[in-house]
PDB file of C-alpha atoms in Angstrom:
ATOM      1  CA  PRO A   1      57.591  73.615  55.016  1.00 54.00           C
ATOM      2  CA  GLY A   2      55.839  76.163  52.898  1.00 55.00           C
ATOM      3  CA  ALA A   3      58.331  75.607  50.037  1.00 54.00           C
ATOM      4  CA  ASP A   4      56.872  75.071  46.579  1.00 54.00           C
ATOM      5  CA  THR A   5      57.994  71.635  45.441  1.00 52.00           C
ATOM      6  CA  SER A   6      55.568  71.319  42.526  1.00 52.00           C
ATOM      7  CA  ALA A   7      58.391  71.919  40.051  1.00 54.00           C
ATOM      8  CA  ASP A   8      60.134  68.820  41.403  1.00 57.00           C
ATOM      9  CA  GLU A   9      57.065  66.570  41.201  1.00 56.00           C
ATOM     10  CA  PRO A  10      56.416  64.612  38.028  1.00 53.00           C
ATOM     11  CA  ALA A  11      53.045  65.174  36.351  1.00 53.00           C
ATOM     12  CA  LEU A  12      50.618  62.329  36.851  1.00 51.00           C
ATOM     13  CA  ALA A  13      49.167  60.842  33.669  1.00 52.00           C
ATOM     14  CA  LEU A  14      45.632  60.643  35.002  1.00 53.00           C
ATOM     15  CA  GLU A  15      44.006  62.534  32.178  1.00 53.00           C
ATOM     16  CA  PRO A  16      44.570  61.413  28.590  1.00 52.00           C
ATOM     17  CA  ASP A  17      46.100  63.879  26.210  1.00 52.00           C
ATOM     18  CA  ARG A  18      43.141  65.700  24.649  1.00 51.00           C
ATOM     19  CA  GLU A  19      44.497  65.145  21.149  1.00 51.00           C
ATOM     20  CA  GLU A  20      44.764  61.386  21.746  1.00 53.00           C
ATOM     21  CA  ALA A  21      41.329  61.152  23.370  1.00 55.00           C
ATOM     22  CA  ARG A  22      39.509  62.428  20.266  1.00 62.00           C
ATOM     23  CA  PRO A  23      39.224  59.954  17.423  1.00 66.00           C
ATOM     24  CA  ALA A  24      39.702  61.367  13.949  1.00 76.00           C
ATOM     25  CA  PRO A  25      36.439  62.606  12.465  1.00 84.00           C
ATOM     26  CA  LEU A  26      34.541  60.110  10.353  1.00 89.00           C
ATOM     27  CA  THR A  27      35.169  60.515   6.670  1.00 93.00           C
ATOM     28  CA  ALA A  28      32.454  60.086   4.064  1.00 95.00           C
ATOM     29  CA  GLY A  29      34.195  56.818   3.166  1.00 95.00           C
ATOM     30  CA  ASP A  30      33.877  55.607   6.770  1.00 95.00           C
ATOM     31  CA  VAL A  31      30.164  56.407   6.807  1.00 96.00           C
ATOM     32  CA  ILE A  32      29.585  54.698   3.465  1.00 97.00           C
ATOM     33  CA  ARG A  33      31.524  51.606   4.536  1.00 96.00           C
ATOM     34  CA  ALA A  34      29.640  51.414   7.842  1.00 96.00           C
ATOM     35  CA  LEU A  35      26.250  51.734   6.123  1.00 97.00           C
ATOM     36  CA  GLN A  36      27.210  48.906   3.775  1.00 96.00           C
ATOM     37  CA  PHE A  37      27.832  46.727   6.872  1.00 95.00           C
ATOM     38  CA  PRO A  38      30.739  44.288   6.954  1.00 92.00           C
ATOM     39  CA  ASP A  39      30.554  41.396   4.501  1.00 88.00           C
ATOM     40  CA  SER A  40      31.916  38.974   7.117  1.00 89.00           C
ATOM     41  CA  ALA A  41      33.912  38.883  10.342  1.00 86.00           C
ATOM     42  CA  GLU A  42      37.036  38.874   8.153  1.00 92.00           C
ATOM     43  CA  ASP A  43      36.052  42.218   6.579  1.00 92.00           C
ATOM     44  CA  THR A  44      38.360  44.165   8.872  1.00 93.00           C
ATOM     45  CA  GLU A  45      37.838  47.501   7.076  1.00 92.00           C
ATOM     46  CA  GLY A  46      34.061  47.116   7.299  1.00 93.00           C
ATOM     47  CA  VAL A  47      34.201  46.111  10.961  1.00 94.00           C
ATOM     48  CA  ARG A  48      36.523  49.036  11.750  1.00 93.00           C
ATOM     49  CA  ALA A  49      34.250  51.514   9.949  1.00 94.00           C
ATOM     50  CA  LEU A  50      31.179  50.106  11.695  1.00 94.00           C
ATOM     51  CA  HIS A  51      32.779  50.403  15.138  1.00 94.00           C
ATOM     52  CA  ARG A  52      33.884  53.971  14.438  1.00 94.00           C
ATOM     53  CA  ALA A  53      30.417  54.914  13.167  1.00 95.00           C
ATOM     54  CA  LEU A  54      28.795  53.430  16.273  1.00 95.00           C
ATOM     55  CA  GLU A  55      30.704  55.998  18.348  1.00 94.00           C
ATOM     56  CA  ASP A  56      28.651  58.734  16.658  1.00 94.00           C
ATOM     57  CA  HIS A  57      25.254  58.996  18.385  1.00 94.00           C
ATOM     58  CA  GLU A  58      23.229  59.827  15.270  1.00 94.00           C
ATOM     59  CA  LEU A  59      24.902  57.224  13.075  1.00 96.00           C
ATOM     60  CA  ALA A  60      24.572  54.608  15.813  1.00 96.00           C
ATOM     61  CA  ARG A  61      20.814  55.251  15.869  1.00 97.00           C
ATOM     62  CA  LEU A  62      20.643  54.812  12.087  1.00 98.00           C
ATOM     63  CA  ILE A  63      22.801  51.674  12.108  1.00 97.00           C
ATOM     64  CA  ARG A  64      20.674  50.008  14.794  1.00 97.00           C
ATOM     65  CA  ALA A  65      17.457  50.938  12.968  1.00 98.00           C
ATOM     66  CA  ALA A  66      18.895  49.628   9.694  1.00 98.00           C
ATOM     67  CA  GLN A  67      19.959  46.368  11.356  1.00 97.00           C
ATOM     68  CA  ASP A  68      16.425  45.875  12.676  1.00 97.00           C
ATOM     69  CA  VAL A  69      14.852  46.418   9.243  1.00 98.00           C
ATOM     70  CA  LEU A  70      17.450  44.317   7.424  1.00 97.00           C
ATOM     71  CA  THR A  71      16.939  41.473   9.883  1.00 97.00           C
ATOM     72  CA  LEU A  72      13.144  41.594   9.564  1.00 97.00           C
ATOM     73  CA  LEU A  73      13.341  41.701   5.766  1.00 97.00           C
ATOM     74  CA  SER A  74      15.839  38.822   5.672  1.00 97.00           C
ATOM     75  CA  GLN A  75      13.313  36.691   7.593  1.00 96.00           C
ATOM     76  CA  GLU A  76      11.121  37.061   4.494  1.00 95.00           C
ATOM     77  CA  GLY A  77      13.975  36.233   2.112  1.00 96.00           C
ATOM     78  CA  VAL A  78      14.544  39.862   1.059  1.00 97.00           C
ATOM     79  CA  TYR A  79      18.246  40.697   0.921  1.00 97.00           C
ATOM     80  CA  MET A  80      19.578  44.094  -0.072  1.00 97.00           C
ATOM     81  CA  ASP A  81      22.417  42.607  -2.126  1.00 96.00           C
ATOM     82  CA  ASP A  82      19.776  41.089  -4.419  1.00 96.00           C
ATOM     83  CA  LEU A  83      18.188  44.460  -5.177  1.00 96.00           C
ATOM     84  CA  GLU A  84      19.417  46.551  -8.093  1.00 93.00           C
ATOM     85  CA  PRO A  85      18.238  50.139  -7.733  1.00 94.00           C
ATOM     86  CA  ASP A  86      18.013  52.413 -10.737  1.00 92.00           C
ATOM     87  CA  ALA A  87      20.824  54.924 -11.051  1.00 90.00           C
ATOM     88  CA  ILE A  88      19.891  58.115  -9.215  1.00 93.00           C
ATOM     89  CA  GLN A  89      21.355  61.532  -9.873  1.00 94.00           C
ATOM     90  CA  ALA A  90      22.981  63.099  -6.820  1.00 95.00           C
ATOM     91  CA  SER A  91      20.802  66.140  -7.490  1.00 96.00           C
ATOM     92  CA  ALA A  92      17.668  64.112  -6.648  1.00 96.00           C
ATOM     93  CA  TRP A  93      19.246  62.993  -3.366  1.00 97.00           C
ATOM     94  CA  ARG A  94      20.209  66.595  -2.608  1.00 97.00           C
ATOM     95  CA  LEU A  95      16.646  67.765  -3.264  1.00 96.00           C
ATOM     96  CA  PHE A  96      15.422  65.020  -0.922  1.00 96.00           C
ATOM     97  CA  ALA A  97      17.852  66.171   1.790  1.00 95.00           C
ATOM     98  CA  ALA A  98      16.604  69.749   1.317  1.00 95.00           C
ATOM     99  CA  GLY A  99      13.045  68.637   2.060  1.00 92.00           C
ATOM    100  CA  SER A 100      11.606  68.355  -1.448  1.00 93.00           C
ATOM    101  CA  ARG A 101       8.978  65.695  -1.953  1.00 89.00           C
ATOM    102  CA  GLY A 102       6.844  64.433  -4.815  1.00 89.00           C
ATOM    103  CA  GLU A 103       7.892  64.397  -8.457  1.00 90.00           C
ATOM    104  CA  ALA A 104      11.205  66.203  -7.802  1.00 91.00           C
ATOM    105  CA  ILE A 105      12.570  63.308  -5.735  1.00 94.00           C
ATOM    106  CA  ALA A 106      10.549  60.351  -7.056  1.00 93.00           C
ATOM    107  CA  ALA A 107      13.731  58.884  -8.575  1.00 94.00           C
ATOM    108  CA  VAL A 108      15.143  58.306  -5.080  1.00 95.00           C
ATOM    109  CA  GLY A 109      12.656  55.439  -4.695  1.00 93.00           C
ATOM    110  CA  ALA A 110      14.792  53.490  -7.158  1.00 94.00           C
ATOM    111  CA  ILE A 111      13.780  49.960  -6.165  1.00 95.00           C
ATOM    112  CA  ARG A 112      11.411  48.554  -8.791  1.00 93.00           C
ATOM    113  CA  ASP A 113      11.507  44.790  -8.110  1.00 95.00           C
ATOM    114  CA  ARG A 114       7.889  43.839  -7.456  1.00 95.00           C
ATOM    115  CA  ALA A 115       8.538  40.807  -5.232  1.00 97.00           C
ATOM    116  CA  PRO A 116      10.515  42.628  -2.483  1.00 97.00           C
ATOM    117  CA  LEU A 117       8.176  45.630  -2.750  1.00 97.00           C
ATOM    118  CA  GLY A 118       5.177  43.317  -2.293  1.00 97.00           C
ATOM    119  CA  ILE A 119       6.739  41.572   0.686  1.00 97.00           C
ATOM    120  CA  ALA A 120       7.667  44.860   2.353  1.00 97.00           C
ATOM    121  CA  ALA A 121       4.208  46.321   1.644  1.00 97.00           C
ATOM    122  CA  ALA A 122       2.513  43.290   3.198  1.00 97.00           C
ATOM    123  CA  ARG A 123       4.727  43.536   6.284  1.00 97.00           C
ATOM    124  CA  MET A 124       3.949  47.272   6.583  1.00 96.00           C
ATOM    125  CA  ARG A 125       0.208  46.543   6.491  1.00 96.00           C
ATOM    126  CA  GLU A 126       0.104  43.440   8.655  1.00 97.00           C
ATOM    127  CA  ASP A 127       3.018  43.643  11.095  1.00 97.00           C
ATOM    128  CA  ALA A 128       3.034  46.483  13.607  1.00 97.00           C
ATOM    129  CA  ILE A 129       6.582  45.647  14.733  1.00 97.00           C
ATOM    130  CA  PHE A 130       7.912  45.876  11.178  1.00 97.00           C
ATOM    131  CA  ARG A 131       5.903  49.047  10.496  1.00 97.00           C
ATOM    132  CA  ASP A 132       7.291  50.750  13.626  1.00 98.00           C
ATOM    133  CA  ALA A 133      10.842  49.605  12.844  1.00 98.00           C
ATOM    134  CA  ALA A 134      10.552  50.782   9.233  1.00 98.00           C
ATOM    135  CA  HIS A 135       9.200  54.222  10.176  1.00 98.00           C
ATOM    136  CA  HIS A 136      11.897  54.655  12.823  1.00 98.00           C
ATOM    137  CA  PHE A 137      14.513  53.642  10.241  1.00 98.00           C
ATOM    138  CA  LEU A 138      13.123  56.037   7.615  1.00 98.00           C
ATOM    139  CA  ARG A 139      13.301  58.957  10.066  1.00 97.00           C
ATOM    140  CA  ALA A 140      16.829  58.040  11.165  1.00 98.00           C
ATOM    141  CA  PHE A 141      18.029  57.735   7.565  1.00 98.00           C
ATOM    142  CA  ASP A 142      16.437  61.060   6.636  1.00 96.00           C
ATOM    143  CA  ARG A 143      18.178  62.886   9.524  1.00 95.00           C
ATOM    144  CA  SER A 144      21.548  61.241   8.936  1.00 96.00           C
ATOM    145  CA  PHE A 145      21.444  61.750   5.193  1.00 97.00           C
ATOM    146  CA  GLN A 146      20.720  65.463   5.607  1.00 95.00           C
ATOM    147  CA  ASN A 147      23.958  65.791   7.585  1.00 94.00           C
ATOM    148  CA  PHE A 148      25.955  63.547   5.236  1.00 96.00           C
ATOM    149  CA  GLU A 149      24.802  65.359   2.101  1.00 96.00           C
ATOM    150  CA  LYS A 150      26.062  68.760   3.246  1.00 95.00           C
ATOM    151  CA  ALA A 151      29.723  67.796   2.878  1.00 94.00           C
ATOM    152  CA  ALA A 152      29.465  64.904   0.404  1.00 96.00           C
ATOM    153  CA  SER A 153      30.536  64.987  -3.211  1.00 97.00           C
ATOM    154  CA  ASP A 154      28.210  63.676  -5.903  1.00 97.00           C
ATOM    155  CA  ALA A 155      30.394  60.550  -6.159  1.00 97.00           C
ATOM    156  CA  GLU A 156      30.108  59.948  -2.394  1.00 98.00           C
ATOM    157  CA  ILE A 157      26.325  60.285  -2.601  1.00 97.00           C
ATOM    158  CA  ALA A 158      26.322  57.768  -5.466  1.00 96.00           C
ATOM    159  CA  ASP A 159      28.424  55.375  -3.366  1.00 97.00           C
ATOM    160  CA  LEU A 160      26.149  55.782  -0.354  1.00 97.00           C
ATOM    161  CA  ALA A 161      23.118  55.044  -2.571  1.00 96.00           C
ATOM    162  CA  GLN A 162      24.582  51.595  -3.287  1.00 96.00           C
ATOM    163  CA  THR A 163      24.872  50.570   0.382  1.00 97.00           C
ATOM    164  CA  ARG A 164      22.612  47.985   1.969  1.00 97.00           C
ATOM    165  CA  THR A 165      21.251  50.720   4.239  1.00 98.00           C
ATOM    166  CA  ALA A 166      20.320  53.029   1.346  1.00 98.00           C
ATOM    167  CA  ARG A 167      18.715  50.143  -0.556  1.00 98.00           C
ATOM    168  CA  ALA A 168      16.600  49.346   2.499  1.00 98.00           C
ATOM    169  CA  PHE A 169      15.674  53.031   2.683  1.00 98.00           C
ATOM    170  CA  MET A 170      14.610  53.052  -0.963  1.00 97.00           C
ATOM    171  CA  LEU A 171      12.556  49.877  -0.507  1.00 97.00           C
ATOM    172  CA  CYS A 172      10.830  50.945   2.717  1.00 97.00           C
ATOM    173  CA  GLY A 173      10.434  54.508   1.488  1.00 96.00           C
ATOM    174  CA  ARG A 174       8.684  53.359  -1.691  1.00 95.00           C
ATOM    175  CA  VAL A 175       6.310  51.181   0.328  1.00 96.00           C
ATOM    176  CA  ALA A 176       5.632  53.989   2.831  1.00 95.00           C
ATOM    177  CA  GLY A 177       4.974  56.528   0.067  1.00 94.00           C
ATOM    178  CA  VAL A 178       7.939  58.758   0.977  1.00 92.00           C
ATOM    179  CA  PHE A 179       8.734  59.395  -2.684  1.00 90.00           C
ATOM    180  CA  ASP A 180       5.197  60.045  -3.941  1.00 84.00           C
TER     181      ASP A 180
END
């Protein structure tokens, strides 16, 4: 009685090792891959990146908002893989992230195909659900891109600009007048 036996007792593994509990930080490549969305259930890299990105609160918000907009646009036959945005200099994206608007960032609205623009514009005017989803998505993309841009190389920004999520942003942003 009264003897200290704690040295003889094995440590209980009730709490995970702090190093093991923290997943590795998301790389720019992970973010880009997640915002492209997996091509299929067999796209294990895309699925892995998407799951990792969904663990980040801000990215999860953007991914859900993007999924909503992509789903609504697909109901009208508008698919991001069919859109071919103009090439955009990373400097224009960086100006956008810094809060510039108007002529300085007009190139970011790189979707020029009239048919998808017309469909999206009609949905913005006539469909309150689409309009709300699109505005929520635009805000989420803006916030997430500001954080991404800070550490991204020009090449990573160019890669992100080719994702389905960025194409949806360009399309909805053009319709909403974000780049005017």
